[in-house]
Coordinates of C-alpha atoms and ligand atoms in Angstrom, one line a residue:
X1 CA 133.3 49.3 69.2
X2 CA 135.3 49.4 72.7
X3 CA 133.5 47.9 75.7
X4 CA 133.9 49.6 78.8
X5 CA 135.4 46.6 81.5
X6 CA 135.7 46.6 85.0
X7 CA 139.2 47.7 85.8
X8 CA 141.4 44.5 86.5
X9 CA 138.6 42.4 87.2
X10 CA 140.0 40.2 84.0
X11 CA 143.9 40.6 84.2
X12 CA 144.7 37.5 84.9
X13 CA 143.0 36.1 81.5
X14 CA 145.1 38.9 79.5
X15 CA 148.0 37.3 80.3
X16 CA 147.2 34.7 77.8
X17 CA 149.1 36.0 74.6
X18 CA 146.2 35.1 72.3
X19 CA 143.5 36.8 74.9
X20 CA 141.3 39.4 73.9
X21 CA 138.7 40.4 76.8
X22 CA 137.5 42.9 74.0
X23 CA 136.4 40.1 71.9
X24 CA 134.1 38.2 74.7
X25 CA 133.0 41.3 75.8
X26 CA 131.4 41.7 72.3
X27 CA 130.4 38.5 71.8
X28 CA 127.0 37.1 71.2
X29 CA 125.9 33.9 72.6
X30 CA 122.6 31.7 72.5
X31 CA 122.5 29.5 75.0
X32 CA 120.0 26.9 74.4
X33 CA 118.9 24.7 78.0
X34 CA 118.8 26.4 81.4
X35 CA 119.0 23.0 83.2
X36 CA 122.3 21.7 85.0
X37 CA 124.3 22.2 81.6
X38 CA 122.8 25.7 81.0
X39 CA 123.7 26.3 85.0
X40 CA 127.3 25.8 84.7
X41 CA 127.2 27.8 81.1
X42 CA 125.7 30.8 82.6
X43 CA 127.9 30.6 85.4
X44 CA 131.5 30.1 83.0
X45 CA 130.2 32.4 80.9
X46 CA 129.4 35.3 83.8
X47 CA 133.1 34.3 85.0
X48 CA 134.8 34.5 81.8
X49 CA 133.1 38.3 81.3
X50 CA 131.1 37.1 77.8
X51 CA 129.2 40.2 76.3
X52 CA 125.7 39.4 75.6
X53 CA 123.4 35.5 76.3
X54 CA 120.6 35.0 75.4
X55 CA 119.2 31.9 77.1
X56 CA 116.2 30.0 76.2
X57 CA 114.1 27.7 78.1
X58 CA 110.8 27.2 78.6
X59 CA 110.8 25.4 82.8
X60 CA 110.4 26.2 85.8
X61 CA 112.9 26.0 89.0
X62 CA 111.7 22.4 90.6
X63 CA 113.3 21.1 93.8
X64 CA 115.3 18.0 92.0
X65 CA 117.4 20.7 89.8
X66 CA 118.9 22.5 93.1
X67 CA 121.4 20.0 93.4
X68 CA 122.3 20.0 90.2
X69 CA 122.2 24.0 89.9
X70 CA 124.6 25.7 90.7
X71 CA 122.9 29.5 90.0
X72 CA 119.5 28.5 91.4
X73 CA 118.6 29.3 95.2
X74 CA 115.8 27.7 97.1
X75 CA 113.8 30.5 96.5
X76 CA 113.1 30.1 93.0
X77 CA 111.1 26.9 92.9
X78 CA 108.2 27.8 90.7
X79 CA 110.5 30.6 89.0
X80 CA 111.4 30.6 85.2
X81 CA 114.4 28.9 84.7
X82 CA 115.7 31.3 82.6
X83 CA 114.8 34.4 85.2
X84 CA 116.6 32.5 87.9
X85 CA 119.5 31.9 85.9
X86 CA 120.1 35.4 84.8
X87 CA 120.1 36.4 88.1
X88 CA 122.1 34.3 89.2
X89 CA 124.9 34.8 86.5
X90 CA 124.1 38.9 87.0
X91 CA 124.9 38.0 90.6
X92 CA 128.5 37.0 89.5
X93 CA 129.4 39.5 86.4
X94 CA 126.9 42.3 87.1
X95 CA 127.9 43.7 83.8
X96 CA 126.5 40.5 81.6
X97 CA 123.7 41.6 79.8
X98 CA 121.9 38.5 79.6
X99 CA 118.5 38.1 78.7
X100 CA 116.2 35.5 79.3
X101 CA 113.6 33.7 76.7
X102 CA 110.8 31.7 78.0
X103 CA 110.3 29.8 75.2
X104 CA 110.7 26.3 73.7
X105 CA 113.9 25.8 72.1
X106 CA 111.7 23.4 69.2
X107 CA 109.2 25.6 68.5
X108 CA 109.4 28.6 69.2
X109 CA 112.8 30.5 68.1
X110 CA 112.9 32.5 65.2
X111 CA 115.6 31.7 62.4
X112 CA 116.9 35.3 63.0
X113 CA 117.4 34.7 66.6
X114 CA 120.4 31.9 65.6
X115 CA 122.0 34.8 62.8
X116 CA 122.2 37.3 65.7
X117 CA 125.0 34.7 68.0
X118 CA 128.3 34.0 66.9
X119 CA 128.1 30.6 68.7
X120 CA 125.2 28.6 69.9
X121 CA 125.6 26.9 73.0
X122 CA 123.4 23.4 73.4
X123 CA 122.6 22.8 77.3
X124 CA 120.1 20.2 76.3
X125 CA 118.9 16.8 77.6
X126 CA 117.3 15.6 74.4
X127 CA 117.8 14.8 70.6
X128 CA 114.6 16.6 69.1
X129 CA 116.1 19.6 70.7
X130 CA 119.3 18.7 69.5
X131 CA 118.6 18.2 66.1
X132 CA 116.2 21.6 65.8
X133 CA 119.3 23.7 66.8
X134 CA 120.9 21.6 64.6
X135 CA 119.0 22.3 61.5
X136 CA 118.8 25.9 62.5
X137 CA 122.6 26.8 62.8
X138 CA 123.3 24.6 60.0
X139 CA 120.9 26.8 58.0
X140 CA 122.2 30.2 58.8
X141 CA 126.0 29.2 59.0
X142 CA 126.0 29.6 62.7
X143 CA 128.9 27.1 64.8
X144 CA 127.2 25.4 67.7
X145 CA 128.7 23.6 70.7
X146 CA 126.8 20.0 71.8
X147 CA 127.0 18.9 75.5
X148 CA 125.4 15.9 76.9
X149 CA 125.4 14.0 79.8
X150 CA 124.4 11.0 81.6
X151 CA 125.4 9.6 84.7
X152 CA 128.8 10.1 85.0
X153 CA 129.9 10.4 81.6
X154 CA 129.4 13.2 79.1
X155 CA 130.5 14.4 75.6
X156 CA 131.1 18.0 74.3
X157 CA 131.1 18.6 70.7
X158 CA 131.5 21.5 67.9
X159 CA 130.0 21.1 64.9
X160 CA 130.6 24.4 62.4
X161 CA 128.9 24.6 59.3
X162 CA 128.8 25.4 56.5
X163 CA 131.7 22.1 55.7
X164 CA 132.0 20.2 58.8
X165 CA 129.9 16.7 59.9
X166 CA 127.0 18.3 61.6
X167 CA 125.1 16.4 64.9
X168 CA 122.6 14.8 62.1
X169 CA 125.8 13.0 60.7
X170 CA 126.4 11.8 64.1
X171 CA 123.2 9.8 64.8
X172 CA 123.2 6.1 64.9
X173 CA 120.3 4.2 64.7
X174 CA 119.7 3.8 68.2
X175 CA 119.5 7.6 68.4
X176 CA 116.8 8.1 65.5
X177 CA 115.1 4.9 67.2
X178 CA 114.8 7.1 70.3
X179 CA 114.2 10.6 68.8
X180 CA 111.3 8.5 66.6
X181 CA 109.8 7.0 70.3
X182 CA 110.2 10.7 71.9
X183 CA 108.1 12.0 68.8
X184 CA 105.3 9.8 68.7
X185 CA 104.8 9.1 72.6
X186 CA 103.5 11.8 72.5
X187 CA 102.9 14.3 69.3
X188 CA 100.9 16.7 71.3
X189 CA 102.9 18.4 74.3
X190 CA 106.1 17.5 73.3
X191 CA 107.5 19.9 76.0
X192 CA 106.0 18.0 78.8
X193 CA 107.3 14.5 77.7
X194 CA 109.4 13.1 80.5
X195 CA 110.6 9.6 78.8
X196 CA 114.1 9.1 78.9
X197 CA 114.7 11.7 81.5
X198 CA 118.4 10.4 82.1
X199 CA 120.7 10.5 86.0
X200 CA 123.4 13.4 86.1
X201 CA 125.2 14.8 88.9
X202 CA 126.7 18.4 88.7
X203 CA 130.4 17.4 89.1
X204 CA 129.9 15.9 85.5
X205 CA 127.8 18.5 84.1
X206 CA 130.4 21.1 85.3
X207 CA 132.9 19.0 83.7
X208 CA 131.1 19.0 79.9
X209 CA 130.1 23.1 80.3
X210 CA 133.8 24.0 81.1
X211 CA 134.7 22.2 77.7
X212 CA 132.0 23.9 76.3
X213 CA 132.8 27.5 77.5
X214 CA 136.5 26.8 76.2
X215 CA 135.5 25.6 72.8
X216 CA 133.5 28.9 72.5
X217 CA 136.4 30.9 74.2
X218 CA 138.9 29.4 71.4
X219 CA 136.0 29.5 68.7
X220 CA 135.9 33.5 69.6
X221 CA 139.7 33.6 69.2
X222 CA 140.8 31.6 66.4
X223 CA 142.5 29.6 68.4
X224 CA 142.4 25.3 67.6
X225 CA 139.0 24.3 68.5
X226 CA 136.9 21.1 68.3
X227 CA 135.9 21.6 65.5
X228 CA 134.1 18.4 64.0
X229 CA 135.4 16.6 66.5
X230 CA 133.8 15.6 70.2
X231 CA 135.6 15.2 73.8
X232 CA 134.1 12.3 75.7
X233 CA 134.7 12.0 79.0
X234 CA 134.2 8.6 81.0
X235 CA 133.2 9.7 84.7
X236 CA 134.0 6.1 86.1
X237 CA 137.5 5.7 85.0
X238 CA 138.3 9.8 84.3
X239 CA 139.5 8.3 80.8
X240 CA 138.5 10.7 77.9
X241 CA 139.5 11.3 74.3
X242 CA 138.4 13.1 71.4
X243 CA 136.9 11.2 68.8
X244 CA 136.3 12.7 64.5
X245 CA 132.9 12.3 63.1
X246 CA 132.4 12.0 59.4
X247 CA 130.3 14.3 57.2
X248 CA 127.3 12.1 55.8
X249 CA 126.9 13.6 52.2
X250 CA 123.3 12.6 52.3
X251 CA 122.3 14.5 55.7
X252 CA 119.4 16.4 55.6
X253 CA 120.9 18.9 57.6
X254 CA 123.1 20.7 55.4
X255 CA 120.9 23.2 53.6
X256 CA 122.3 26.5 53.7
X257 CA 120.6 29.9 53.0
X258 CA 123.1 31.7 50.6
X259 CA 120.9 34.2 50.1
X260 CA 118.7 36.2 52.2
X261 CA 117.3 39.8 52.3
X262 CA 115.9 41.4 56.0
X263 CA 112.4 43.0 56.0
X264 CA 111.7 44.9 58.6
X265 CA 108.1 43.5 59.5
X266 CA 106.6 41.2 61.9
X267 CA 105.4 37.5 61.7
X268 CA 102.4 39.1 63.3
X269 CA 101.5 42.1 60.6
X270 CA 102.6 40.0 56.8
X271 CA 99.8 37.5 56.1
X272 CA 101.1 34.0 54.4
X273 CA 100.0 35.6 51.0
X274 CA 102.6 38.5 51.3
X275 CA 105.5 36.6 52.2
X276 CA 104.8 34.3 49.5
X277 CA 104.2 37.6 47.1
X278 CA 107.7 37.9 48.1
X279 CA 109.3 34.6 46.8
X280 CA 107.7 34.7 43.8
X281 CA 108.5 38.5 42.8
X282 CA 112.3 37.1 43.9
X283 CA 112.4 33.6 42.1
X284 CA 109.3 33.5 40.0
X285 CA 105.6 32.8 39.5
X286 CA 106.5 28.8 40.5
X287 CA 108.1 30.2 44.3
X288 CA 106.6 28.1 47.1
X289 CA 107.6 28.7 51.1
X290 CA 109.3 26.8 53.3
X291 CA 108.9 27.1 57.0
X292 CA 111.6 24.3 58.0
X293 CA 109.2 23.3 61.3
X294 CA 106.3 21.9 61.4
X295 CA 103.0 23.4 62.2
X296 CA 99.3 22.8 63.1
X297 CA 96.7 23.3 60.7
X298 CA 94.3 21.0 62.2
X299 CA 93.0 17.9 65.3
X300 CA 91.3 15.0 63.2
X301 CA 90.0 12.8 65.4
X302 CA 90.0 9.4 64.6
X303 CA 87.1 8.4 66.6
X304 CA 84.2 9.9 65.4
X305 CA 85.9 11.2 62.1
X306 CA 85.8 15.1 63.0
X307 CA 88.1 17.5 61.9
X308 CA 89.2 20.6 63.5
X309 CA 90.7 23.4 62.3
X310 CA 93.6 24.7 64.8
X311 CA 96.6 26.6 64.3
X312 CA 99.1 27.5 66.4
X313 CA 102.3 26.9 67.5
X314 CA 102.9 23.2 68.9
X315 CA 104.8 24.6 72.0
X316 CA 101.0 25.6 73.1
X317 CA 99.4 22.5 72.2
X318 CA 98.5 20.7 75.1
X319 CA 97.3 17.0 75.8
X320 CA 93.9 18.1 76.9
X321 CA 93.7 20.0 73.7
X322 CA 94.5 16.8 71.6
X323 CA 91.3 14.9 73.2
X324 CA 88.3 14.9 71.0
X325 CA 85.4 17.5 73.0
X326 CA 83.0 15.2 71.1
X327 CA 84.1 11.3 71.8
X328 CA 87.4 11.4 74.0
X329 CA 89.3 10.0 71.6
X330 CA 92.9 11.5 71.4
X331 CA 93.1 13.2 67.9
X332 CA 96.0 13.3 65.6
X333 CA 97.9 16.8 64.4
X334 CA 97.2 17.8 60.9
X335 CA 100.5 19.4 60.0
X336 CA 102.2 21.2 57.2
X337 CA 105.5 23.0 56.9
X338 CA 105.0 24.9 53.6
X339 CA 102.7 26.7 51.4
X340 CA 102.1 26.1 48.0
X341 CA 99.6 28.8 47.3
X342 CA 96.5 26.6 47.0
X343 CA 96.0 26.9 50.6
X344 CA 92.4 28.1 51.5
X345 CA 94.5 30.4 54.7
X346 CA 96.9 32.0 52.9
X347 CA 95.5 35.4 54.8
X348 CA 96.5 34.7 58.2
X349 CA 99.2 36.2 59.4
X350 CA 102.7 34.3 59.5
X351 CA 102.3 34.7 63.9
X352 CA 98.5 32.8 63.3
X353 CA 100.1 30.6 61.3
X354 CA 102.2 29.2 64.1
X355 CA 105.7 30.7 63.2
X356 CA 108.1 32.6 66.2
X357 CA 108.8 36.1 65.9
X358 CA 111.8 37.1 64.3
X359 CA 111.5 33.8 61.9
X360 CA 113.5 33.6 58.3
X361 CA 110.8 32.3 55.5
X362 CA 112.4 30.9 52.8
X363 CA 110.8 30.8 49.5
X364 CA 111.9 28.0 47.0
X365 CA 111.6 27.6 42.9
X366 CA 113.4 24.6 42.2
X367 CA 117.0 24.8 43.5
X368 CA 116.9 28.4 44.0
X369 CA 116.5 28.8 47.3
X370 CA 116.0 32.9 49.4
X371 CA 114.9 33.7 53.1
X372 CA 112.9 36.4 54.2
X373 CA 114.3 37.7 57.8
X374 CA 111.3 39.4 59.8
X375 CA 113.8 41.5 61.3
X376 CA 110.8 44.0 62.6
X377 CA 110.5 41.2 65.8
X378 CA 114.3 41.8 66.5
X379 CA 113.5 44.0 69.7
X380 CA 110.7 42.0 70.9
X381 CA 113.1 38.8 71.0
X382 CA 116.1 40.5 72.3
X383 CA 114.8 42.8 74.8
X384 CA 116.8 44.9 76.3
X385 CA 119.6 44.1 74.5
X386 CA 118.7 45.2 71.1
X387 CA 117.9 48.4 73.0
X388 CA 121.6 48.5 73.6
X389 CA 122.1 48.7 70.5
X390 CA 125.5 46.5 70.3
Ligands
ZN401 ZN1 125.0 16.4 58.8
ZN402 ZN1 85.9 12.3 68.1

C-alpha cells in the first residue's frame, strides 16, 4: 500500500541510495517510556516521517521532566505523558498518526499489542520494565531497541530474536540484585516506586534516542544494524564503542510462540474456562494456560491471618489497598500466572482475571506449546489507528 507524503518535505533523506520514505511511512512502532528517552523518540521519529507509534506510559507531565523534555510545554504539568507527547510530535510531522496508551508498560500491554510493531522501542528508566518488554518481544519474534541513561553516559542496544543474546542474557548480578530490591520494596504499587530514580540531562538522552531512531531506521531497511551488539557512550570523555553480548543458552527469556491462532474475542467476554476449552481441544485433555505475568488472586495478611480474595491487574493495586482494613498490617499478594483447571474461578472472564486487552494466552501440554490472540480488543488498543485500517 502507497502512503500519501507531503511533497518534498523528505527529499533530502531520498537521497540516501538505500532510503525508502515508503517504508517508514508504513512502519509500525511501539514505543515503550514517554519520559526524556521517549521525548527525543517521539520527536526523531516525527522528524524522520515514521508511519504509525504507539506510545505507552502510564505518568503525568511533572515540572522536573521540562528540562529534560523536549515535546512538553509548561502547560502540560498534570497532563498524560503520553497526550503531551503526541501533541507534541503531531506538532512537528502533522501527518504521524500516533496514538497514545495510558497504561503500564508491566502490566498492562497485551501480547498482541508487541505482534502488531515491527520494532519496539524501549524509553525506560528501569529493569522490570526492561525485562517485561523483553520477555514479550522475545515471545512473539518482535526486534527491540534498549536505551538507558544515567548521568552523562548512556547505552543503546538491539536485541532481535528469535537467535540473538536477548537483554536477559545481559544481566549481571548487580542488575538482578537491583531488579530483586525494586520488586520487593515494594510488591504492591510497583508503578509508584521511586528507588533508584537515576540523574540525566537531555544532551545525553538526545544522544542515546538518536542511536535508537537510527538502529530502527536501518532495522526498517536492511541496512547493518546493532544487532546483538550495544553502543555505549561515555558522556565525560565523549569515548564510545560498541561492545557484543553473548547468548546465555539457559535464559529464560527465549520462549518463542511458533504457533498461534487469532480469535476474534475479548479478554472481557471468554471466561478462563473457555480459553482453556481451547488448549485442550488444540493440545489435549492434559493443556494448561499460561499467562507469562503475574496476577492477583488474593491480600493475605500476615497479621491477623485473613485472607482476601482480589483480582485485578497489579497496575491498579495500590499501597492503601495492600494494608489490612482489619489490623493495619501490610498484606502480601497471593499471585498466580497460570491455570491448571482445578481453580475454583475458572468463570471469570480473562479481563477479571487481571489480563490486558488484546493479550495472547498460551496453552501448554508438555512441550507443545499454542497462543490464543484476543484479537477482538485490537481496536480498543489501537484507537484510531486500527480504524485506519493500515
Ligand atoms: Zn536471553
Ligand atoms: Zn490483618
Amino acid at each position: 500500500m502507497k502512503v500519501e507524503l507531503s511533497e518534498g518535505r523528505f527529499s533530502r533523506f531520498e537521497l540516501i541510495e538505500w532510503w525508502d520514505q515508503q517504508r517508514l511511512a508504513r512502519a509500525r512502532v511501539l514505543v515503550a517510556g514517554a519520559g526524556a528517552l521517549g521525548n527525543e523518540v517521539l520527536k526523531n521519529l516525527a522528524l524522520l516521517g515514521v508511519g504509525q507509534v504507539v506510545v505507552v506510559d502510564m505518568d503525568v507531565v511533572e515540572t522536573s521532566n521540562l528540562s529534560r523534555s523536549p515535546l512538553f510545554r509548561p502547560r502540560d504539568a498534570g497532563r498524560a505523558k503520553v497526550d503531551a507527547v503526541a501533541e507534541g510530535a503531531r506538532a512537528i510531522y502533522p501527518d504521524l498518526r500516533v496514538h497514545p496508551l495510558r497504561a503500564n508498560v508491566v502490566h498492562d500491554l497485551g501480547l498482541g499489542l508487541f505482534r502488531w510493531a515491527d520494532v519496539v522501542i524501549g524509553a525506560l528508566d528501569n529493569r522490570e520494565a526492561r525485562l517485561a518488554i523483553n520477555r514479550a518481544c522475545y515471545r512473539v519474534g518482535r526486534p527491540w531497541i534498549d536505551g538507558a541513561i544515567e548521568v552523562l553516559s548512556g547505552v543503546a542496544r538491539l536485541f532481535e530474536p528469535p537467535e540473538g543474546p536477548c537483554y536477559e542474557c545481559t544481566m549481571s548480578e548487580q542488575d538482578w540484585r537491583l531488579l530483586e530490591r525494586r520488586r520487593s520494596c515494594s510488591l504492591l504499587n510497583r508503578q509508584l516506586e521511586e528507588i533508584g530514580k537515576v540523574p540525566t540531562t537531555p544532551t545525553t538522552a538526545s544522544i542515546i534516542a538518536a542511536i535508537q531512531c537510527q538502529e530502527a531506521v536501518k532495522l526498517l531497511h536492511g541496512q547493518p544494524t546493532l544487532s546483538g551488539a550495544g553502543f555505549v557512550f561515555d558522556g565525560l570523555t565523549h569515548q564510545s564503542y560498541v561492545t557484543r553480548y553473548q547468548r546465555n543458552p539457559d535464559c529464560m527469556s527465549h520462549d518463542p510462540l511458533e504457533r498461534l491462532e487469532q480469535v476474534p474475542r475479548s479478554t472481557a467476554d471468554v471466561s478462563a474456562r473457555q480459553a482453556l476449552e481451547w488448549a485442550r481441544a488444540a493440545l489435549g485433555p492434559g493443556a494448561v494456560l499460561e499467562f507469562g505475568r503475574e496476577l492477583l488472586q488474593g491480600l493475605d495478611c500476615p497479621g491477623c491471618g485473613r485472607e482476601e480474595r482480589l483480582f485485578r491487574p497489579l497496575s491498579q493495586v495500590t499501597e492503601a489497598d495492600g494494608v489490612c482494613g482489619a489490623c493495619g498490617v501490610r498484606r502480601a499478594p497471593r499471585l498466580f500466572h497460570g491455570l491448571s483447571g482445578d481453580e475454583d474461578f475458572l468463570d471469570l472472564s480473562l479481563a477479571e482475571l487481571g489480563l490486558p486487552p488484546w493479550d495472547v494466552v498460551v496453552g501448554r501440554a508438555g512441550e507443545r506449546v499454542m497462543g490464543f490472540e484476543l484479537s477482538g480488543d485490537r481496536s480498543r488498543v489501537l484507537g484510531a489507528l486500527d480504524k485506519e485500517g493500515v
